[in-house]
Short mmCIF file of C-alpha atoms and ligand atoms in Angstrom, two decimals:
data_model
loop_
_atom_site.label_atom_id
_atom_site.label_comp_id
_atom_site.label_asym_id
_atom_site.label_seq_id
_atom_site.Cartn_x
_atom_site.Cartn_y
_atom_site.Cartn_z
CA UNK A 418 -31.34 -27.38 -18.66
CA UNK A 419 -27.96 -29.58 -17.81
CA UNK A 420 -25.93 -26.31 -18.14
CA UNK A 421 -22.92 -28.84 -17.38
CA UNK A 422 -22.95 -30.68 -20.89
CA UNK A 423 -21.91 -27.14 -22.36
CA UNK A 424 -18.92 -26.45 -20.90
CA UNK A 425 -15.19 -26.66 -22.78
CA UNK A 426 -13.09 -29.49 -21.70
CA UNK A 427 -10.61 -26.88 -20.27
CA UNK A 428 -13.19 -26.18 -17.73
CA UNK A 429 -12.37 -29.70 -15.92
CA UNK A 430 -8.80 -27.53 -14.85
CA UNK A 431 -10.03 -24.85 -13.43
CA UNK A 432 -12.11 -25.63 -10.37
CA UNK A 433 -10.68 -25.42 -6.96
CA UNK A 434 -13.47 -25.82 -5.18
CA UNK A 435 -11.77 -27.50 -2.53
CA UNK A 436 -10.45 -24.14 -1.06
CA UNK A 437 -13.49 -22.06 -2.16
CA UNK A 438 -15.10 -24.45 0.54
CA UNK A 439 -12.80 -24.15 2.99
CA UNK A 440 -11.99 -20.36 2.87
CA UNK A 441 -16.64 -20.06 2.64
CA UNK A 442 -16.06 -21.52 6.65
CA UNK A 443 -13.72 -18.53 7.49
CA UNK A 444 -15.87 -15.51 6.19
CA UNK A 445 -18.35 -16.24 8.89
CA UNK A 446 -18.47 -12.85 10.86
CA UNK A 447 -17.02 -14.44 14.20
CA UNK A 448 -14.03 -15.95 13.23
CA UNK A 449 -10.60 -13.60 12.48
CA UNK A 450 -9.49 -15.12 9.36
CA UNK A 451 -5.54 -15.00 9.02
CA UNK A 452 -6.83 -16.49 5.54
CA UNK A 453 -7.01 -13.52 2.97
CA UNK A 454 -4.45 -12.09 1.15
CA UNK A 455 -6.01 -8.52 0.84
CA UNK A 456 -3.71 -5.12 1.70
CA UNK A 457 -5.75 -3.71 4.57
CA UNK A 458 -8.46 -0.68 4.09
CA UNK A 459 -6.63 1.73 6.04
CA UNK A 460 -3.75 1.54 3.72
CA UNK A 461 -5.23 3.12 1.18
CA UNK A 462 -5.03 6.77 0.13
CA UNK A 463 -8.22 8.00 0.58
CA UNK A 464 -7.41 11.25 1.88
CA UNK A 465 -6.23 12.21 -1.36
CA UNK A 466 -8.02 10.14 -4.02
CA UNK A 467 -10.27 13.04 -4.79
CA UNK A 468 -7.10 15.58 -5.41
CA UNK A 469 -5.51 12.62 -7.79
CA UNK A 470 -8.80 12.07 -9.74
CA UNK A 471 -9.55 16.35 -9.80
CA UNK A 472 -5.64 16.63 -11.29
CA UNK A 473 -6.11 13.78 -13.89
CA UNK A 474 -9.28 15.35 -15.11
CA UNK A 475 -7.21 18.82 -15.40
CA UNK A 476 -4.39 17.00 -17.37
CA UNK A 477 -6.11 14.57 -19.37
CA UNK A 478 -9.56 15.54 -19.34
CA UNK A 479 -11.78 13.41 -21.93
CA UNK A 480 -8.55 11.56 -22.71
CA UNK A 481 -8.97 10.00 -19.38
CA UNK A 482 -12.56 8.48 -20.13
CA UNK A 483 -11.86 7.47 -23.30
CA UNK A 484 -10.60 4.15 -25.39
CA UNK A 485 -6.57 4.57 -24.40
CA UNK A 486 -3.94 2.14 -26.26
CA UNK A 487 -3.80 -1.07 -25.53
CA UNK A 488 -0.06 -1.05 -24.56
CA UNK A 489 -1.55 1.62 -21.58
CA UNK A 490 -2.18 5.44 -21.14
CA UNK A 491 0.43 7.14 -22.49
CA UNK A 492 1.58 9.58 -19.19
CA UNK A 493 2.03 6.58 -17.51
CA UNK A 494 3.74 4.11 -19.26
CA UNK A 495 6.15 7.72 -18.86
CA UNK A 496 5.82 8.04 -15.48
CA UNK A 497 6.85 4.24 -15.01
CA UNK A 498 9.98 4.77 -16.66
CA UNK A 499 11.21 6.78 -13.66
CA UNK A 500 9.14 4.43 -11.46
CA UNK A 501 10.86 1.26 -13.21
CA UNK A 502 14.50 2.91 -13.07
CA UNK A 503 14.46 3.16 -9.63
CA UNK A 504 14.52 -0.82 -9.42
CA UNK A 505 17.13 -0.24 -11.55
CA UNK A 506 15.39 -1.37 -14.73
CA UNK A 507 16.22 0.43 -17.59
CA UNK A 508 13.58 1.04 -20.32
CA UNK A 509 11.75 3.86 -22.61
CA UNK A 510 8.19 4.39 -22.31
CA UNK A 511 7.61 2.56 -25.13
CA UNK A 512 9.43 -0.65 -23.74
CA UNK A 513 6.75 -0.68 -20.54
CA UNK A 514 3.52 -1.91 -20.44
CA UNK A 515 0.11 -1.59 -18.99
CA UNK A 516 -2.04 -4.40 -18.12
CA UNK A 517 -5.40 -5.07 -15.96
CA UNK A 518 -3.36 -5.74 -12.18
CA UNK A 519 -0.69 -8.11 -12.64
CA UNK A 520 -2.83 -11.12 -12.80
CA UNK A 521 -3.83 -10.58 -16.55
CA UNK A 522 0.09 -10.77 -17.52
CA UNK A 523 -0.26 -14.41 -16.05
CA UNK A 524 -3.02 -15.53 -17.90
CA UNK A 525 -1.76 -14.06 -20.75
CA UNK A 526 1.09 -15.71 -20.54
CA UNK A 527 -0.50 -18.86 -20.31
CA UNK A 528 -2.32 -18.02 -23.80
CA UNK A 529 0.43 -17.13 -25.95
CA UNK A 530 3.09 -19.99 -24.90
CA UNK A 531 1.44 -22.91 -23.30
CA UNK A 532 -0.62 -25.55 -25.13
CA UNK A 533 -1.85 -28.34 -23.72
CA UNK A 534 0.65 -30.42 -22.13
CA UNK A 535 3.36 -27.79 -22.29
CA UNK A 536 5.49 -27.57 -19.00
CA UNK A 537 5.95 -25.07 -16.58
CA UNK A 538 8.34 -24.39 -13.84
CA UNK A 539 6.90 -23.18 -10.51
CA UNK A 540 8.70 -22.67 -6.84
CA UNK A 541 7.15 -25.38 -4.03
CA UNK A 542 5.41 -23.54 -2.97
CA UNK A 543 3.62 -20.80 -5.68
CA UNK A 544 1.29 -18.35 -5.88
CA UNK A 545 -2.15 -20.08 -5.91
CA UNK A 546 -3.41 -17.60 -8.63
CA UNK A 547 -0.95 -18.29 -11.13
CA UNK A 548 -1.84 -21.88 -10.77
CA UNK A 549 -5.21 -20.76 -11.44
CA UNK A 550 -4.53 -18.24 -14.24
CA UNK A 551 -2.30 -21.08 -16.07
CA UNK A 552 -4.69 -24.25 -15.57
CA UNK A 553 -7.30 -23.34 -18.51
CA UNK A 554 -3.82 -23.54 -21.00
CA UNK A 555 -3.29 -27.30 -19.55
CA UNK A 556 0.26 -27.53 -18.48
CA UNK A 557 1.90 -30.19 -16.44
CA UNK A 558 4.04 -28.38 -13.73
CA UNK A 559 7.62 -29.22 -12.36
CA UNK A 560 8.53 -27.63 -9.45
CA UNK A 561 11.27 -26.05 -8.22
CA UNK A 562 12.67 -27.19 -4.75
CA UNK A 563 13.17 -24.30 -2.31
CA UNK A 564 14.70 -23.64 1.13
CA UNK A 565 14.57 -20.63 4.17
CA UNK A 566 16.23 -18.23 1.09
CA UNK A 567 13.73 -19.05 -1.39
CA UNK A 568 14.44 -21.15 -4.54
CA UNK A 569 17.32 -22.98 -4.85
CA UNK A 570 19.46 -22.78 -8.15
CA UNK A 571 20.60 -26.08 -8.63
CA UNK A 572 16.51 -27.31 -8.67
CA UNK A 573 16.25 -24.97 -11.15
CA UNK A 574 19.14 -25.72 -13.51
CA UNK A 575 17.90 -29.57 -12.68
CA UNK A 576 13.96 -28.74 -13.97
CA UNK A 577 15.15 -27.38 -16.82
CA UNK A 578 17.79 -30.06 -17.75
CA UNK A 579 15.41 -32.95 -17.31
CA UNK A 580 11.95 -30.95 -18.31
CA UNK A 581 12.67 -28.24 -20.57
CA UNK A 582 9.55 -25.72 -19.23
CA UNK A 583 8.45 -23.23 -21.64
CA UNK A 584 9.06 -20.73 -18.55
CA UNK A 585 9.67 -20.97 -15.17
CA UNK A 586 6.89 -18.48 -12.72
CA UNK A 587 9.41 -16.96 -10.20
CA UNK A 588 8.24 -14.52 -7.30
CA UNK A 589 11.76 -13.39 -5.68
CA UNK A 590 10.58 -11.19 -3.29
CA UNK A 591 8.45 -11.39 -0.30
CA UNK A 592 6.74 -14.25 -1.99
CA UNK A 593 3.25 -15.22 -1.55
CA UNK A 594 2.94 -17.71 0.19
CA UNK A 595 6.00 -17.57 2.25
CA UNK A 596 7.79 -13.92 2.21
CA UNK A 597 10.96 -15.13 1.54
CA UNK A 598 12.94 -13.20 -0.67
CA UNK A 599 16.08 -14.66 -2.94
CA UNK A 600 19.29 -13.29 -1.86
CA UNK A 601 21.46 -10.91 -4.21
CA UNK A 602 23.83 -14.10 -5.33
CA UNK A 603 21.13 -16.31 -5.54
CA UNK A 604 19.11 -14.17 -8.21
CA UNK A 605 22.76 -13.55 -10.32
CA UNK A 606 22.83 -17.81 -9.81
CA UNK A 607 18.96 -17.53 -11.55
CA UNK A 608 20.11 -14.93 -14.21
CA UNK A 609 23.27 -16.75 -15.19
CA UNK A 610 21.39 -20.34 -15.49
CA UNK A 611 18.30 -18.74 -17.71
CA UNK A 612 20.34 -16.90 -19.53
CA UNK A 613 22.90 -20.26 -20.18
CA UNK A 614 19.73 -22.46 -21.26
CA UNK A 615 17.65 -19.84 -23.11
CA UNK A 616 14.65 -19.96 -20.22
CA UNK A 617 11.87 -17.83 -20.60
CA UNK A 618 10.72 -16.68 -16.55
CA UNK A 619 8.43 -14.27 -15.26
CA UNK A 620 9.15 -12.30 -12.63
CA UNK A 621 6.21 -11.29 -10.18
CA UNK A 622 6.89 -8.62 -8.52
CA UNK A 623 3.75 -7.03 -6.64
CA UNK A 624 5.06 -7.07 -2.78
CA UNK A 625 8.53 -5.30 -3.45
CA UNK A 626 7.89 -1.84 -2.21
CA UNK A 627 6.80 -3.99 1.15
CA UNK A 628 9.78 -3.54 2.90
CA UNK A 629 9.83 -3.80 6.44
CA UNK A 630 13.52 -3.96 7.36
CA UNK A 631 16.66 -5.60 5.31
CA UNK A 632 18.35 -4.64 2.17
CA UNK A 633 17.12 -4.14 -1.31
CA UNK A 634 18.54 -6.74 -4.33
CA UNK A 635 17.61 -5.58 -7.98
CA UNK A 636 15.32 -7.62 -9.81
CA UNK A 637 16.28 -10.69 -11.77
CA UNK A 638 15.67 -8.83 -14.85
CA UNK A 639 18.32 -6.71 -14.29
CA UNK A 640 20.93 -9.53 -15.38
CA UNK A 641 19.10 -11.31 -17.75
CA UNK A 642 16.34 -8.60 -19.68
CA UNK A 643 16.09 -10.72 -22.47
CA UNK A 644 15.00 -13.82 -20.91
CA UNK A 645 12.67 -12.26 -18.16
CA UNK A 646 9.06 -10.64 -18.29
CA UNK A 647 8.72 -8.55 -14.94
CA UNK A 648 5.61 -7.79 -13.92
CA UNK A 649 4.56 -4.75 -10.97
CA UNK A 650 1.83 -3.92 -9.36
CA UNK A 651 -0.21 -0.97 -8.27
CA UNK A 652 -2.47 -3.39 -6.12
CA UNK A 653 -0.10 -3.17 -2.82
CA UNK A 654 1.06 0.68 -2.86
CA UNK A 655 -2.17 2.22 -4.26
CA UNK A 656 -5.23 -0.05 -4.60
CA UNK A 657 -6.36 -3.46 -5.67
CA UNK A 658 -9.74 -1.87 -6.88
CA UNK A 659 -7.82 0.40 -9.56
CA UNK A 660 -6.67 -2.98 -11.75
CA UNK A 661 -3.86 -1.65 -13.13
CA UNK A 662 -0.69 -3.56 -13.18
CA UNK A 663 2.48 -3.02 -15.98
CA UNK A 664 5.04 -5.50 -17.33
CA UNK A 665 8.61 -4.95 -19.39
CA UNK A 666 9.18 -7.72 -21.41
CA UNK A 667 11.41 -9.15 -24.50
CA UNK A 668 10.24 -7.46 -27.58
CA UNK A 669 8.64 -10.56 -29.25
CA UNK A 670 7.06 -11.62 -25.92
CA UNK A 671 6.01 -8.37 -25.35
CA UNK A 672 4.48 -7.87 -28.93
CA UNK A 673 2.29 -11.41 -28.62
CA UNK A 674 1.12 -10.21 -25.07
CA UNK A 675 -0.16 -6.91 -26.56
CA UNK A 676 -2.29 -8.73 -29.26
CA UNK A 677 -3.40 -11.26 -26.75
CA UNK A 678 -4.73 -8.59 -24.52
CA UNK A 679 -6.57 -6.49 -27.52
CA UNK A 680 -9.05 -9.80 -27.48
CA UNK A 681 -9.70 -9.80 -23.90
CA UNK A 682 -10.06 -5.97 -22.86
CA UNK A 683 -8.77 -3.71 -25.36
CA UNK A 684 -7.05 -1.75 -23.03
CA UNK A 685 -6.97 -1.35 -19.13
CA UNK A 686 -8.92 1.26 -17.73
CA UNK A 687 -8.22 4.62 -18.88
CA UNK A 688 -9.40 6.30 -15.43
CA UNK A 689 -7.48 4.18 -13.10
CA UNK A 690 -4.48 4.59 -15.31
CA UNK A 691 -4.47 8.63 -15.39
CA UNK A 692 -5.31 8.13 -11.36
CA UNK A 693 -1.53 6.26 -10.96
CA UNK A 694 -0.16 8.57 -13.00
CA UNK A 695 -0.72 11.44 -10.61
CA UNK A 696 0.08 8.93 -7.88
CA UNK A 697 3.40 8.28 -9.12
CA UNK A 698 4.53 11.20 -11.46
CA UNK A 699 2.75 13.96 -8.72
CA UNK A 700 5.13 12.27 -5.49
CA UNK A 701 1.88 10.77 -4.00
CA UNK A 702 3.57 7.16 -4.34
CA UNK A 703 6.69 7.71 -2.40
CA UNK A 704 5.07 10.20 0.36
CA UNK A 705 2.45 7.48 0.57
CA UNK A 706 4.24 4.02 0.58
CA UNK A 707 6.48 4.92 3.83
CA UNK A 708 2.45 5.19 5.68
CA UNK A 709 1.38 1.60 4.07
CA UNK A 710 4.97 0.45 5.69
CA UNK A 711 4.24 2.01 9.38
CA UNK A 712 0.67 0.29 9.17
CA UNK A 713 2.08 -3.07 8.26
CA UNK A 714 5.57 -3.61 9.78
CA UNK A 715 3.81 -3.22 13.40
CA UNK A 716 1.61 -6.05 12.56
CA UNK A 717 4.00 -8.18 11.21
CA UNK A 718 6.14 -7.95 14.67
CA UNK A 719 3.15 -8.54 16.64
CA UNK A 720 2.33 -11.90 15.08
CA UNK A 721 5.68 -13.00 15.09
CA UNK A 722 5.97 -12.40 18.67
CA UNK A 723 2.48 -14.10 19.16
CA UNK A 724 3.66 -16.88 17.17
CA UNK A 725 6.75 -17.86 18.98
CA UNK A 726 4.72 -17.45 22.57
CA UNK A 727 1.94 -19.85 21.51
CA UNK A 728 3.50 -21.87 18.56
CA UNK A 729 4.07 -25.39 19.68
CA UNK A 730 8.44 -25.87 19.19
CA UNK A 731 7.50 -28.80 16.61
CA UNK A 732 6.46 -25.57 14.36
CA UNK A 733 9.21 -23.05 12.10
CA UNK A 734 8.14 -20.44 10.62
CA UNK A 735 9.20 -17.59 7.82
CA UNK A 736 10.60 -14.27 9.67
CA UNK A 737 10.06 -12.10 6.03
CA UNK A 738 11.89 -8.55 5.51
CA UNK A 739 8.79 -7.45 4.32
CA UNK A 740 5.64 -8.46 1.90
CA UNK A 741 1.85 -10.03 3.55
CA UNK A 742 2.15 -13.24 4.43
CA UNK A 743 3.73 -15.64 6.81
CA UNK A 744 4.65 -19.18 6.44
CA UNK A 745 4.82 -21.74 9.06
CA UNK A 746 5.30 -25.55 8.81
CA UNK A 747 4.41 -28.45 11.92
CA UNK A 748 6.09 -31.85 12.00
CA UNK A 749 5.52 -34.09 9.39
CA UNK A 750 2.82 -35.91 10.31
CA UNK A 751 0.64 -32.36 11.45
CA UNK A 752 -2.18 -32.44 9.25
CA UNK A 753 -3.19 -28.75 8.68
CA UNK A 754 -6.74 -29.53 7.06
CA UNK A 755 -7.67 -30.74 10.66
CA UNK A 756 -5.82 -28.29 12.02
CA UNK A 757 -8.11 -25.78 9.93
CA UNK A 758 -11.05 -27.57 11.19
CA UNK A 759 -10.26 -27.22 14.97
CA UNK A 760 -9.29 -23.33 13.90
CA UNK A 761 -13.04 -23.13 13.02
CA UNK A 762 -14.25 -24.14 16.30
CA UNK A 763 -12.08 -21.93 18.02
CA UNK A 764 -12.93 -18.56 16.10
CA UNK A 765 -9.81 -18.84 13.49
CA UNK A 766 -9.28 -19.52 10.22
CA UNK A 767 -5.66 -19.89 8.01
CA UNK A 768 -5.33 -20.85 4.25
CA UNK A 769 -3.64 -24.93 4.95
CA UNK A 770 -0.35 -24.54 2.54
CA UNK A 771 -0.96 -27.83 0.30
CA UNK A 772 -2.78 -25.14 -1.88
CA UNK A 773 0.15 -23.49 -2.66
CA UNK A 774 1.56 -26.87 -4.47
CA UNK A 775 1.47 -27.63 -8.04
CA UNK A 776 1.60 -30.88 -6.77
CA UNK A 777 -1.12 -31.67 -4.64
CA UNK A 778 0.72 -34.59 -2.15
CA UNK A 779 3.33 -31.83 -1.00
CA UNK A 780 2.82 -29.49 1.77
CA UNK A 781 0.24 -31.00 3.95
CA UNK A 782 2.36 -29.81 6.98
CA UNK A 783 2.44 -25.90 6.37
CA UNK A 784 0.14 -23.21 6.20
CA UNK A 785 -0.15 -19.64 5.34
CA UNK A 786 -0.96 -16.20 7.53
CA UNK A 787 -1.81 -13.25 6.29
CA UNK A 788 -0.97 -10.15 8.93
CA UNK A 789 -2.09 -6.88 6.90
CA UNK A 790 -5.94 -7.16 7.50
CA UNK A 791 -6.40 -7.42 10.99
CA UNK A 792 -5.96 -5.16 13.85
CA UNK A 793 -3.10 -6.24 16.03
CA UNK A 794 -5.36 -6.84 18.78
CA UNK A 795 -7.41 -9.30 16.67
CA UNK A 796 -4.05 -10.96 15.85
CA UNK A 797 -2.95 -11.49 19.31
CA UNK A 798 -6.16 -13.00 19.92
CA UNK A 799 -6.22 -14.95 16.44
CA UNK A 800 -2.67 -16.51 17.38
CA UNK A 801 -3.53 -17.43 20.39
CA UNK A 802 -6.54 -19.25 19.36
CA UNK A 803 -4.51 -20.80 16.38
CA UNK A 804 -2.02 -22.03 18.77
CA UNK A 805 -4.61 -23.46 21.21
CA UNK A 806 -5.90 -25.31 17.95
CA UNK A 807 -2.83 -26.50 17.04
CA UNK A 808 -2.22 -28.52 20.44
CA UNK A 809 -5.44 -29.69 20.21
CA UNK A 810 -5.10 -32.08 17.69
CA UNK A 811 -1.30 -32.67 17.90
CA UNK A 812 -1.30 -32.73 21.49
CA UNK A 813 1.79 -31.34 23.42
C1 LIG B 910 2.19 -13.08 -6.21
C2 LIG B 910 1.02 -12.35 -6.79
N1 LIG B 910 1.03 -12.05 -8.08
C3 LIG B 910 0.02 -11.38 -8.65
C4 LIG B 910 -1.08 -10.98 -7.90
C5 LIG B 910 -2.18 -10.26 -8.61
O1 LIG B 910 -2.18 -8.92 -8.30
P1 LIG B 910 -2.95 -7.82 -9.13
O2 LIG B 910 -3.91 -7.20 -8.18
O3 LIG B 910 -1.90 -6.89 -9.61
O4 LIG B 910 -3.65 -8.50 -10.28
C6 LIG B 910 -1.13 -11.26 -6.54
C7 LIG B 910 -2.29 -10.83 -5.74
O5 LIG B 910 -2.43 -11.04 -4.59
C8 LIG B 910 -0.05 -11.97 -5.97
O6 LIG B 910 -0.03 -12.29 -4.67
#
């Protein structure tokens, strides 16, 4: 049967096989792959998953296995009022909402506002995943020019002026790819221009509590709630394999994305939802998060370190405050694709940036490291092989 001749036309946008390949090359057991973008294992809580999930059964019993409200479990769209204030947003339970991880609220948003055509406004570079939760909707995508401090202003004001995107996909802090994280002026700059031109944005906000070192500026929302949908995460504090993520959005936005998601799931998992309640409302969360922070921040300093002893000087790289990921970028004419290639012979394997673009000429010169999954010793030794790689094939 040609299986083929049954698919939607939509389907056409939503392969990217190209780095399915190439990432297939780095799962082989004997290379360290810098490539994923996974917390690690021994940041979760499993010392006390079994307390959380006994204490949700004794406070929510059958309500806790049962159909919950598609707007989220009840205790903890209350608990994440406390949770949301201290990012100094400001909403009622009823203004918060529970989703299935963060990555639904992107393809949600896709559904309700894009059709086919429609633009959106993305930072170059993006989160690969909202590219991929978008493309089925069939946007075109402007981007948004950034620098070392993330994206910068005028770009914005500019796409919007010339391109008038039905919303712009922001990550301010500790972005994936790069880490960088937009400076206190630079996200009132944001607020004041979206709030001049009437700009829908979203706000994707998983890595936050990832702080490593540096100083804390409130989300965008904060200056402009009625132009921003902000969307957390308990994915990087708790655990990816729980699916739950929450959003506070405009009312009208808010009220589309709850009917959108009735269609899809009907509501996120009742169990995982009672389990972050107890992690948040029950102090777990914020005895917890300064452990994932000791795990990580050690890591992070030991690639950096590696990087700038075996880094050719042609290469800069991102020095984040905090988040997964690190960025780095080789002269212009360094090819990373190669450079992935000779990583393979060598034991080591990075995600090559250009998959980060919206547009797929730009970024052929940078790539992306992860630094949460390996041990330090296996990043010392990845580094050092990556570095080898690199002057392989651009000499020096
Ligand atoms: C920037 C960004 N947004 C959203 C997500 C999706 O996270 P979740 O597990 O909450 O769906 C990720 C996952 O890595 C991410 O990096």
């Amino acid at each position: 049967m040609q299986h083929d001749t049954f698919l939607a036309g939509r389907t056409h946008t939503m392969g990217s096989s190209a780095i399915r390949e190439i990432l297939k090359l780095a799962a082989r057991p004997d290379i360290i792959s810098l490539g994923g973008g996974m917390p690690s294992p021994d940041a979760f809580p499993t010392e006390f998953i079994d307390e959380l999930y006994r204490q949700a059964m004794d406070h929510y019993g059958t309500e806790a296995l049962q159909y919950t409200r598609t707007e989220g479990f009840p205790a903890l769209r209350k608990a994440l009022v406390d949770h949301l204030a201290t990012q100094n947003i400001e909403v009622g339970a009823d203004e918060v909402f529970v989703t299935t991880g963060s990555q639904s609220v992107l393809d949600a948003m896709g559904k309700i506002l894009v059709s086919p055509g429609d633009r959106i406004a993305v930072e170059a570079p993006t989160y690969l995943g909202a590219l991929q939760a978008f493309n089925p909707y069939e946007p075109s995508y402007v981007q948004i020019d950034t620098d070392e401090y993330g994206l910068i202003p005028e770009s914005l004001e500019r796409v919007i002026a010339e391109h008038n995107p039905k919303f712009a996909y922001l990550s301010p802090t500790f972005q994936n790819p790069t880490g960088r994280t937009l400076s206190l002026d630079r996200r009132k700059q944001v607020a004041e221009i979206i709030r001049r031109s009437d700009t829908l944005v979203i706000e994707d906000d998983p890595y936050g509590a990832l702080r490593y070192r540096g100083e804390w500026a409130p989300p965008i929302q904060t200056f402009a709630p009625e132009q921003v949908v902000y969307t957390g995460s308990f994915s990087k504090v708790f655990a990816p394999g729980l699916r739950v993520g929450y959003y506070v959005a405009p009312e009208r936005v808010r009220q589309w994305l709850v009917i959108a998601k009735q269609g899809v799931d009907l509501n996120t998992s009742s169990l995982t939802q009672a389990l972050c309640t107890e992690f948040i409302a029950g102090g777990y969360h914020d005895r917890h998060l300064p452990k994932i922070i000791e795990i990580y921040r050690p890591k992070q300093e030991a690639m950096l370190k590696e990087m700038k002893r075996h880094f050719p000087e042609s290469f800069t790289w991102t020095q984040p405050d905090g988040g997964m990921f690190i960025w780095a970028e080789g002269p212009a004419d360094a090819d990373m694709e190669k450079i992935y290639e000779e990583g393979i012979r060598n034991k080591v394997a990075f995600v090559p940036g250009k998959f980060f673009y919206s547009d797929p000429a730009s970024g052929r010169a940078t790539m992306r490291l992860n630094f949460t999954v390996n041990s330090r010793e296996n990043i010392r030794t990845a580094i050092e092989r990556l570095g080898a790689s690199i002057r392989n094939v651009l000499g020096g």
